Amino acid sequence: MPGRKPITVALLGCGTVGTEVVRLLTDQAADLTARVGAPVELTGIAVRKPNKHREVPAELLTTDVDALVESDVDVVVEVVGGIEPARTWLLKALKAGKSVVTANKALLAEHSGELFEAADASGADLYFEAAVAGAIPLLRPLRESLAGDRITRVMGIVNGTTNFILSGMDSTGAGYSETLEEATRLGYAEADPTADVDGFDAASKAAILASLAFHSRVTAADVHREGIASVSAADIAAAKGLGRTVKLLAICERVTENATEGISVRVHPAMIPRSHPLAGVNGAFNAVFVEADAAGEMMFYGKGAGGAPTASAVLGDLVAVARNRVVSGRGPRESAYAALPVRPMGQTPTKYHISLDVADRPGVLSQVAAVFAEHDVSIAAVRQEGRVDDASLVIVTHAATDAALRSTVDKIGGLPVVREVVSVMRVEGEES
């Protein structure tokens, strides 16, 4: 496109993802020009320590982020992470009319409303495909392709570290600690894995997914969160015995109570049938299962993290906002018109798998069943294993409110015939 003014880009951050963004911008420069309709020119890269980035042109590097954001650029790409100072930088860019591409899930899960308001006020674009599930095209289908449909449920594996650990426990029979150690050794888990194994990463992504799917503002604080540290080898074995496997799931769904619609957003480990599409997602891969009224069931699968996969999603967004700049158009704005309330976890319908260490004598089952009846919780299946000192009772419930199920488990734990509540895990992916 001779004479076409370049679309100029400032990059904030040049770690694993940022380095791949620079590489793709360089290697695919001619193709990007053809796809956008104008050259895409990287004019600056903000880093903390320029001498550690010898793989990129030195003349592009700067430590003055504010000056770069305030410079005459068209698009700001942020791959730094964290909430501050990223929030301040991106708000400044949006208020100045610069389009923003970000991979920052934590920031979006807390402040997407504020960022969208700034974008709307200035007419700028805000794109963030890379914030959830890496290279998998997921957010744009929710935001655009399914905009004419009514999404009822989004359920997925959105954290590769925890999926690698649970997959390893399932395939080897090893416990949580040794599998986490192996994941760390192989580079699938950080030295401090808290954000992953305690569910914080998945909760941020669940908030973003729920916001898009249900046209409502949802923050990370709205998401019920449980991690995988309490999942034992015995839980995995019990799941196998029932034809199930255990996954850390992000679940966003519409729920109706007393004719009033709301949404439930939660992250927790759960047993799912091995026949479910998500059951075969192993290793560090991600997958998200979407259900909609007209489109039916869909699954999005692929690499959910890593430098090159995440950079692929960043470049896809960059092409979109650059095209909009060329034709003086705009991408989709925030859609939060529904403003559905987020239901507390206690009001959410769930199902439990409960394993009890019990005394092997007459009347045990009737005493346990009485507690379920008292809390109006229906039993779907029950199985007794072992005898005398090794006796155990395994119960799977029908759907009931999580509060009723939790109260049931608490009371059962106090029965004289129950020596220990060995494990409690939710069950998903089956008909009620």
Short mmCIF file of C-alpha atoms in Angstrom, two decimals:
data_model
loop_
_atom_site.label_atom_id
_atom_site.label_comp_id
_atom_site.label_asym_id
_atom_site.label_seq_id
_atom_site.Cartn_x
_atom_site.Cartn_y
_atom_site.Cartn_z
CA MET A 1 0.00 0.00 0.00
CA PRO A 2 2.30 2.78 -1.23
CA GLY A 3 1.99 6.00 0.70
CA ARG A 4 -0.32 4.54 3.35
CA LYS A 5 0.50 5.92 6.80
CA PRO A 6 1.74 3.16 9.14
CA ILE A 7 -0.25 2.04 12.16
CA THR A 8 2.19 2.69 15.00
CA VAL A 9 2.43 0.41 18.01
CA ALA A 10 3.92 0.77 21.50
CA LEU A 11 4.65 -2.48 23.36
CA LEU A 12 4.63 -2.55 27.16
CA GLY A 13 6.64 -5.53 28.38
CA CYS A 14 9.08 -7.80 26.58
CA GLY A 15 9.12 -11.04 28.53
CA THR A 16 8.16 -14.44 27.17
CA VAL A 17 5.05 -13.16 25.39
CA GLY A 18 6.41 -9.74 24.43
CA THR A 19 9.49 -11.23 22.79
CA GLU A 20 7.25 -13.43 20.64
CA VAL A 21 5.10 -10.44 19.72
CA VAL A 22 8.21 -8.62 18.46
CA ARG A 23 9.30 -11.70 16.50
CA LEU A 24 5.91 -12.13 14.83
CA LEU A 25 5.69 -8.42 13.96
CA THR A 26 9.10 -8.68 12.30
CA ASP A 27 8.75 -12.06 10.58
CA GLN A 28 5.25 -11.40 9.27
CA ALA A 29 5.62 -7.70 8.45
CA ALA A 30 4.67 -8.05 4.78
CA ASP A 31 1.67 -10.29 5.49
CA LEU A 32 0.45 -8.01 8.26
CA THR A 33 0.64 -5.02 5.95
CA ALA A 34 -1.51 -6.85 3.41
CA ARG A 35 -4.02 -8.01 6.01
CA VAL A 36 -4.35 -4.62 7.71
CA GLY A 37 -4.18 -2.40 4.64
CA ALA A 38 -1.27 -0.40 6.04
CA PRO A 39 2.16 -1.12 7.51
CA VAL A 40 2.24 -2.01 11.21
CA GLU A 41 5.23 -0.29 12.78
CA LEU A 42 6.59 -1.03 16.25
CA THR A 43 7.92 2.30 17.52
CA GLY A 44 8.90 1.51 21.12
CA ILE A 45 9.16 -1.21 23.74
CA ALA A 46 8.95 -0.40 27.45
CA VAL A 47 11.12 -2.62 29.69
CA ARG A 48 12.66 -2.37 33.14
CA LYS A 49 16.18 -3.50 32.20
CA PRO A 50 17.12 -2.77 28.57
CA ASN A 51 20.45 -4.61 28.81
CA LYS A 52 18.57 -7.89 29.31
CA HIS A 53 16.82 -7.67 25.94
CA ARG A 54 19.59 -8.05 23.38
CA GLU A 55 17.29 -10.03 21.09
CA VAL A 56 15.35 -6.87 20.12
CA PRO A 57 16.64 -3.66 18.48
CA ALA A 58 18.19 -1.47 21.17
CA GLU A 59 16.82 1.73 19.63
CA LEU A 60 13.28 0.56 20.41
CA LEU A 61 13.87 -0.01 24.12
CA THR A 62 12.95 2.49 26.81
CA THR A 63 12.37 2.53 30.54
CA ASP A 64 10.10 5.57 30.35
CA VAL A 65 6.69 3.93 30.05
CA ASP A 66 4.73 7.14 30.51
CA ALA A 67 6.57 8.87 27.68
CA LEU A 68 5.96 5.89 25.38
CA VAL A 69 2.25 5.74 26.22
CA GLU A 70 1.93 9.50 25.70
CA SER A 71 3.83 9.43 22.39
CA ASP A 72 2.08 9.73 19.03
CA VAL A 73 1.21 6.04 18.63
CA ASP A 74 -2.02 4.46 17.44
CA VAL A 75 -2.06 1.28 19.53
CA VAL A 76 -0.70 0.31 22.94
CA VAL A 77 -0.09 -3.42 23.48
CA GLU A 78 0.29 -4.45 27.14
CA VAL A 79 1.80 -7.80 28.18
CA VAL A 80 3.24 -6.76 31.56
CA GLY A 81 0.50 -8.21 33.79
CA GLY A 82 -0.66 -7.18 37.25
CA ILE A 83 -3.12 -4.45 38.10
CA GLU A 84 -0.92 -1.45 38.82
CA PRO A 85 0.74 0.33 37.12
CA ALA A 86 -0.82 -1.39 34.07
CA ARG A 87 -4.26 0.06 34.90
CA THR A 88 -2.89 3.62 34.99
CA TRP A 89 -1.00 3.18 31.72
CA LEU A 90 -3.95 1.72 29.82
CA LEU A 91 -6.43 4.27 31.12
CA LYS A 92 -4.07 7.03 30.01
CA ALA A 93 -3.79 5.45 26.55
CA LEU A 94 -7.55 4.95 26.14
CA LYS A 95 -8.41 8.45 27.33
CA ALA A 96 -6.00 9.77 24.70
CA GLY A 97 -7.87 7.83 22.00
CA LYS A 98 -5.25 5.12 21.53
CA SER A 99 -6.55 1.59 20.99
CA VAL A 100 -5.43 -0.99 23.51
CA VAL A 101 -4.61 -4.69 23.16
CA THR A 102 -3.96 -6.47 26.46
CA ALA A 103 -3.37 -9.98 27.76
CA ASN A 104 -3.91 -8.86 31.36
CA LYS A 105 -6.59 -11.15 32.87
CA ALA A 106 -6.17 -9.86 36.44
CA LEU A 107 -6.69 -6.26 35.35
CA LEU A 108 -9.72 -7.07 33.20
CA ALA A 109 -11.29 -9.18 35.94
CA GLU A 110 -11.13 -6.21 38.32
CA HIS A 111 -11.40 -3.10 36.15
CA SER A 112 -12.89 -3.97 32.75
CA GLY A 113 -15.82 -1.60 33.35
CA GLU A 114 -13.50 1.33 33.98
CA LEU A 115 -11.41 0.50 30.91
CA PHE A 116 -14.47 0.15 28.66
CA GLU A 117 -15.85 3.46 29.89
CA ALA A 118 -12.58 5.18 29.00
CA ALA A 119 -12.59 3.51 25.57
CA ASP A 120 -16.19 4.55 24.92
CA ALA A 121 -15.53 8.14 25.91
CA SER A 122 -12.66 8.51 23.43
CA GLY A 123 -13.86 6.17 20.67
CA ALA A 124 -10.91 3.81 21.12
CA ASP A 125 -10.86 0.00 20.83
CA LEU A 126 -10.19 -2.40 23.72
CA TYR A 127 -9.29 -5.98 22.71
CA PHE A 128 -8.18 -8.78 25.03
CA GLU A 129 -8.40 -12.22 23.37
CA ALA A 130 -5.07 -13.31 24.90
CA ALA A 131 -6.37 -12.79 28.46
CA VAL A 132 -8.19 -16.15 28.50
CA ALA A 133 -7.03 -19.49 27.06
CA GLY A 134 -3.97 -18.27 25.16
CA ALA A 135 -4.15 -18.99 21.45
CA ILE A 136 -7.69 -20.40 21.53
CA PRO A 137 -10.17 -18.12 19.69
CA LEU A 138 -12.73 -17.94 22.49
CA LEU A 139 -13.54 -14.41 23.58
CA ARG A 140 -14.26 -13.09 20.10
CA PRO A 141 -16.82 -15.87 19.41
CA LEU A 142 -18.52 -15.02 22.72
CA ARG A 143 -18.30 -11.30 22.05
CA GLU A 144 -19.20 -11.31 18.36
CA SER A 145 -20.09 -14.65 16.72
CA LEU A 146 -22.62 -15.60 19.42
CA ALA A 147 -23.90 -12.07 20.02
CA GLY A 148 -27.24 -13.02 18.46
CA ASP A 149 -27.70 -16.11 20.61
CA ARG A 150 -28.52 -16.74 24.27
CA ILE A 151 -25.64 -18.48 26.03
CA THR A 152 -26.76 -20.62 28.94
CA ARG A 153 -23.51 -22.15 30.20
CA VAL A 154 -19.75 -21.88 29.82
CA MET A 155 -17.67 -24.60 31.47
CA GLY A 156 -14.01 -25.15 30.89
CA ILE A 157 -10.44 -25.95 31.78
CA VAL A 158 -8.69 -22.58 31.66
CA ASN A 159 -5.50 -23.22 33.62
CA GLY A 160 -2.84 -25.46 32.11
CA THR A 161 -0.80 -25.95 35.30
CA THR A 162 -3.65 -27.45 37.28
CA ASN A 163 -4.77 -29.56 34.33
CA PHE A 164 -1.24 -30.93 33.96
CA ILE A 165 -1.20 -31.85 37.65
CA LEU A 166 -4.64 -33.48 37.72
CA SER A 167 -3.97 -35.31 34.44
CA GLY A 168 -0.72 -36.62 35.91
CA MET A 169 -2.43 -37.78 39.08
CA ASP A 170 -5.06 -39.57 36.98
CA SER A 171 -2.57 -41.34 34.72
CA THR A 172 0.04 -42.32 37.34
CA GLY A 173 -1.92 -42.64 40.58
CA ALA A 174 0.57 -40.31 42.29
CA GLY A 175 -0.43 -37.78 44.93
CA TYR A 176 -0.77 -34.02 44.60
CA SER A 177 2.59 -33.03 46.12
CA GLU A 178 4.76 -35.28 43.98
CA THR A 179 2.85 -34.36 40.80
CA LEU A 180 3.22 -30.64 41.56
CA GLU A 181 6.95 -31.21 42.07
CA GLU A 182 7.16 -32.88 38.66
CA ALA A 183 5.19 -30.04 37.05
CA THR A 184 7.62 -27.53 38.55
CA ARG A 185 10.64 -29.51 37.35
CA LEU A 186 9.26 -29.60 33.80
CA GLY A 187 8.40 -25.89 33.79
CA TYR A 188 4.61 -26.28 33.81
CA ALA A 189 4.33 -24.76 37.30
CA GLU A 190 5.92 -21.58 38.62
CA ALA A 191 8.28 -21.63 41.58
CA ASP A 192 5.36 -20.07 43.48
CA PRO A 193 2.33 -21.87 42.01
CA THR A 194 -0.25 -20.20 44.28
CA ALA A 195 -2.06 -18.24 41.56
CA ASP A 196 -2.61 -21.44 39.60
CA VAL A 197 -3.19 -24.19 42.17
CA ASP A 198 -5.37 -22.03 44.45
CA GLY A 199 -7.60 -21.05 41.53
CA PHE A 200 -6.88 -17.31 41.36
CA ASP A 201 -5.84 -17.43 37.69
CA ALA A 202 -8.91 -19.44 36.71
CA ALA A 203 -11.20 -17.15 38.73
CA SER A 204 -10.01 -14.07 36.83
CA LYS A 205 -10.69 -15.85 33.54
CA ALA A 206 -14.11 -17.02 34.75
CA ALA A 207 -15.06 -13.41 35.54
CA ILE A 208 -14.15 -12.34 32.00
CA LEU A 209 -16.03 -15.27 30.44
CA ALA A 210 -19.16 -14.62 32.50
CA SER A 211 -19.12 -10.91 31.69
CA LEU A 212 -19.05 -11.61 27.96
CA ALA A 213 -21.41 -14.60 27.94
CA PHE A 214 -24.15 -13.02 30.05
CA HIS A 215 -23.81 -9.31 29.19
CA SER A 216 -23.19 -8.41 32.84
CA ARG A 217 -20.26 -6.98 34.76
CA VAL A 218 -18.61 -9.73 36.80
CA THR A 219 -15.41 -9.26 38.81
CA ALA A 220 -13.00 -11.77 40.30
CA ALA A 221 -14.49 -11.02 43.73
CA ASP A 222 -17.84 -12.39 42.49
CA VAL A 223 -16.31 -15.78 41.65
CA HIS A 224 -16.48 -18.64 44.14
CA ARG A 225 -12.97 -20.10 44.18
CA GLU A 226 -11.45 -23.37 45.36
CA GLY A 227 -8.07 -24.80 44.38
CA ILE A 228 -6.74 -28.32 43.90
CA ALA A 229 -4.37 -28.73 46.86
CA SER A 230 -6.92 -30.85 48.74
CA VAL A 231 -7.45 -33.27 45.84
CA SER A 232 -5.97 -36.61 46.89
CA ALA A 233 -4.92 -39.76 45.07
CA ALA A 234 -7.92 -41.40 46.77
CA ASP A 235 -10.26 -38.82 45.17
CA ILE A 236 -8.79 -39.57 41.76
CA ALA A 237 -9.13 -43.32 42.33
CA ALA A 238 -12.73 -42.90 43.48
CA ALA A 239 -13.52 -40.91 40.35
CA LYS A 240 -11.98 -43.64 38.19
CA GLY A 241 -14.09 -46.26 39.94
CA LEU A 242 -17.20 -44.31 38.95
CA GLY A 243 -16.10 -43.80 35.35
CA ARG A 244 -15.11 -40.18 35.99
CA THR A 245 -12.05 -37.99 36.13
CA VAL A 246 -11.24 -34.86 38.16
CA LYS A 247 -10.71 -31.43 36.55
CA LEU A 248 -10.42 -27.88 37.88
CA LEU A 249 -13.36 -26.23 36.16
CA ALA A 250 -14.41 -22.65 35.59
CA ILE A 251 -18.21 -22.74 35.43
CA CYS A 252 -20.42 -19.82 34.42
CA GLU A 253 -24.14 -20.51 34.07
CA ARG A 254 -27.57 -18.96 34.16
CA VAL A 255 -29.61 -19.92 37.24
CA THR A 256 -33.24 -19.13 37.99
CA GLU A 257 -34.68 -18.88 41.49
CA ASN A 258 -38.27 -17.84 42.20
CA ALA A 259 -38.66 -16.82 38.54
CA THR A 260 -35.71 -14.42 38.88
CA GLU A 261 -32.71 -15.03 36.63
CA GLY A 262 -29.15 -14.65 37.83
CA ILE A 263 -25.77 -16.17 37.14
CA SER A 264 -23.45 -18.49 39.01
CA VAL A 265 -19.70 -18.13 38.51
CA ARG A 266 -17.38 -20.59 40.23
CA VAL A 267 -14.02 -22.31 40.06
CA HIS A 268 -13.47 -25.62 41.81
CA PRO A 269 -12.33 -29.21 41.22
CA ALA A 270 -15.10 -31.54 40.10
CA MET A 271 -15.66 -35.07 38.90
CA ILE A 272 -16.88 -35.31 35.29
CA PRO A 273 -17.78 -38.41 33.26
CA ARG A 274 -14.99 -39.77 31.07
CA SER A 275 -17.42 -39.53 28.19
CA HIS A 276 -17.60 -35.73 28.53
CA PRO A 277 -15.58 -33.78 25.90
CA LEU A 278 -13.57 -32.03 28.63
CA ALA A 279 -12.47 -35.33 30.19
CA GLY A 280 -10.05 -36.02 27.34
CA VAL A 281 -8.28 -32.66 27.69
CA ASN A 282 -4.95 -33.59 29.25
CA GLY A 283 -1.57 -32.07 29.97
CA ALA A 284 -1.28 -28.29 29.85
CA PHE A 285 -4.02 -27.85 27.24
CA ASN A 286 -7.15 -25.76 27.77
CA ALA A 287 -10.68 -26.31 26.53
CA VAL A 288 -13.98 -24.50 27.05
CA PHE A 289 -17.42 -26.04 26.51
CA VAL A 290 -20.15 -23.54 25.56
CA GLU A 291 -23.90 -24.16 25.47
CA ALA A 292 -26.28 -21.76 23.71
CA ASP A 293 -29.98 -21.88 22.86
CA ALA A 294 -29.67 -21.81 19.07
CA ALA A 295 -26.08 -22.91 18.43
CA GLY A 296 -26.25 -25.83 20.87
CA GLU A 297 -23.03 -27.29 22.26
CA MET A 298 -19.54 -26.18 21.15
CA MET A 299 -16.03 -26.80 22.43
CA PHE A 300 -12.95 -24.62 21.94
CA TYR A 301 -9.64 -26.44 22.45
CA GLY A 302 -5.93 -25.66 22.18
CA LYS A 303 -2.81 -24.32 23.87
CA GLY A 304 -3.87 -22.08 26.70
CA ALA A 305 -0.52 -20.50 27.55
CA GLY A 306 3.06 -20.04 26.39
CA GLY A 307 4.89 -17.28 24.58
CA ALA A 308 4.07 -18.10 20.96
CA PRO A 309 0.43 -19.19 21.48
CA THR A 310 -0.39 -16.11 23.56
CA ALA A 311 1.44 -13.84 21.11
CA SER A 312 -0.71 -15.33 18.34
CA ALA A 313 -3.83 -14.08 20.12
CA VAL A 314 -2.22 -10.67 20.72
CA LEU A 315 -1.38 -10.34 17.00
CA GLY A 316 -4.93 -11.30 16.06
CA ASP A 317 -6.25 -8.46 18.20
CA LEU A 318 -3.61 -6.08 16.85
CA VAL A 319 -4.67 -6.81 13.27
CA ALA A 320 -8.32 -6.16 14.23
CA VAL A 321 -7.68 -2.79 15.88
CA ALA A 322 -5.26 -1.76 13.13
CA ARG A 323 -7.90 -2.52 10.46
CA ASN A 324 -10.36 -0.40 12.40
CA ARG A 325 -7.86 2.46 12.40
CA VAL A 326 -7.36 2.19 8.65
CA VAL A 327 -11.09 2.39 7.87
CA SER A 328 -11.95 4.73 10.77
CA GLY A 329 -14.14 2.03 12.32
CA ARG A 330 -14.60 0.59 15.79
CA GLY A 331 -14.70 -2.86 17.28
CA PRO A 332 -17.38 -4.14 19.67
CA ARG A 333 -18.02 -2.15 22.81
CA GLU A 334 -18.87 -3.44 26.27
CA SER A 335 -22.22 -5.22 26.48
CA ALA A 336 -23.39 -5.17 30.09
CA TYR A 337 -27.04 -4.27 29.56
CA ALA A 338 -28.43 -7.43 31.25
CA ALA A 339 -26.83 -6.62 34.62
CA LEU A 340 -27.74 -10.06 35.96
CA PRO A 341 -26.99 -10.55 39.66
CA VAL A 342 -24.32 -13.08 40.65
CA ARG A 343 -25.85 -15.69 42.94
CA PRO A 344 -23.98 -16.68 46.11
CA MET A 345 -22.44 -20.15 45.96
CA GLY A 346 -24.86 -21.36 48.61
CA GLN A 347 -27.80 -20.74 46.26
CA THR A 348 -26.18 -22.56 43.34
CA PRO A 349 -27.50 -26.02 42.42
CA THR A 350 -24.69 -28.60 42.59
CA LYS A 351 -24.17 -32.32 43.10
CA TYR A 352 -21.76 -33.98 45.54
CA HIS A 353 -19.68 -37.13 45.69
CA ILE A 354 -19.17 -37.94 49.39
CA SER A 355 -16.90 -40.62 50.83
CA LEU A 356 -17.45 -41.60 54.49
CA ASP A 357 -15.45 -43.81 56.84
CA VAL A 358 -18.22 -45.55 58.81
CA ALA A 359 -18.79 -48.19 61.45
CA ASP A 360 -19.84 -51.53 59.93
CA ARG A 361 -23.03 -52.22 61.83
CA PRO A 362 -26.78 -52.27 61.12
CA GLY A 363 -28.55 -48.97 60.77
CA VAL A 364 -25.62 -46.92 59.46
CA LEU A 365 -27.16 -46.25 56.07
CA SER A 366 -30.55 -45.38 57.53
CA GLN A 367 -28.98 -42.80 59.89
CA VAL A 368 -27.01 -41.22 57.07
CA ALA A 369 -30.04 -41.24 54.74
CA ALA A 370 -32.13 -39.55 57.40
CA VAL A 371 -29.78 -36.57 57.44
CA PHE A 372 -30.07 -36.23 53.66
CA ALA A 373 -33.88 -36.34 53.92
CA GLU A 374 -33.81 -33.75 56.70
CA HIS A 375 -32.02 -31.30 54.38
CA ASP A 376 -34.18 -32.21 51.37
CA VAL A 377 -31.22 -33.65 49.45
CA SER A 378 -31.94 -36.61 47.20
CA ILE A 379 -29.45 -39.49 46.92
CA ALA A 380 -28.68 -40.62 43.35
CA ALA A 381 -26.40 -43.58 44.19
CA VAL A 382 -24.86 -45.23 47.24
CA ARG A 383 -22.18 -47.88 47.58
CA GLN A 384 -20.63 -49.55 50.62
CA GLU A 385 -17.06 -50.82 50.44
CA GLY A 386 -15.05 -52.92 52.89
CA ARG A 387 -15.99 -54.40 56.23
CA VAL A 388 -15.49 -53.71 59.95
CA ASP A 389 -12.65 -51.20 60.44
CA ASP A 390 -12.25 -50.60 56.70
CA ALA A 391 -15.92 -49.91 55.99
CA SER A 392 -16.70 -46.90 53.82
CA LEU A 393 -19.83 -45.44 52.33
CA VAL A 394 -19.79 -43.59 48.99
CA ILE A 395 -22.78 -41.38 48.13
CA VAL A 396 -23.56 -39.38 45.02
CA THR A 397 -26.38 -36.85 45.30
CA HIS A 398 -28.87 -35.34 42.91
CA ALA A 399 -28.72 -31.58 42.42
CA ALA A 400 -29.50 -29.41 45.43
CA THR A 401 -28.36 -26.00 46.62
CA ASP A 402 -24.74 -25.97 47.66
CA ALA A 403 -25.73 -24.64 51.09
CA ALA A 404 -28.06 -27.61 51.68
CA LEU A 405 -25.38 -30.06 50.61
CA ARG A 406 -22.75 -28.42 52.82
CA SER A 407 -25.10 -28.48 55.82
CA THR A 408 -25.83 -32.15 55.13
CA VAL A 409 -22.14 -33.04 55.09
CA ASP A 410 -21.49 -31.05 58.27
CA LYS A 411 -24.25 -32.88 60.16
CA ILE A 412 -23.24 -36.30 58.83
CA GLY A 413 -19.72 -35.68 60.13
CA GLY A 414 -21.16 -35.48 63.65
CA LEU A 415 -23.00 -38.82 63.58
CA PRO A 416 -21.61 -41.44 66.02
CA VAL A 417 -21.58 -44.04 63.21
CA VAL A 418 -19.38 -41.85 60.97
CA ARG A 419 -15.71 -42.00 61.88
CA GLU A 420 -14.60 -39.49 59.23
CA VAL A 421 -15.82 -37.58 56.19
CA VAL A 422 -12.96 -38.70 53.96
CA SER A 423 -13.66 -36.51 50.94
CA VAL A 424 -16.29 -34.27 49.38
CA MET A 425 -16.19 -33.31 45.72
CA ARG A 426 -18.68 -31.74 43.38
CA VAL A 427 -19.92 -33.62 40.32
CA GLU A 428 -20.49 -31.88 36.98
CA GLY A 429 -21.29 -32.72 33.38
CA GLU A 430 -24.13 -35.17 34.04
CA GLU A 431 -27.88 -34.92 33.72
CA SER A 432 -29.65 -34.16 37.00
#
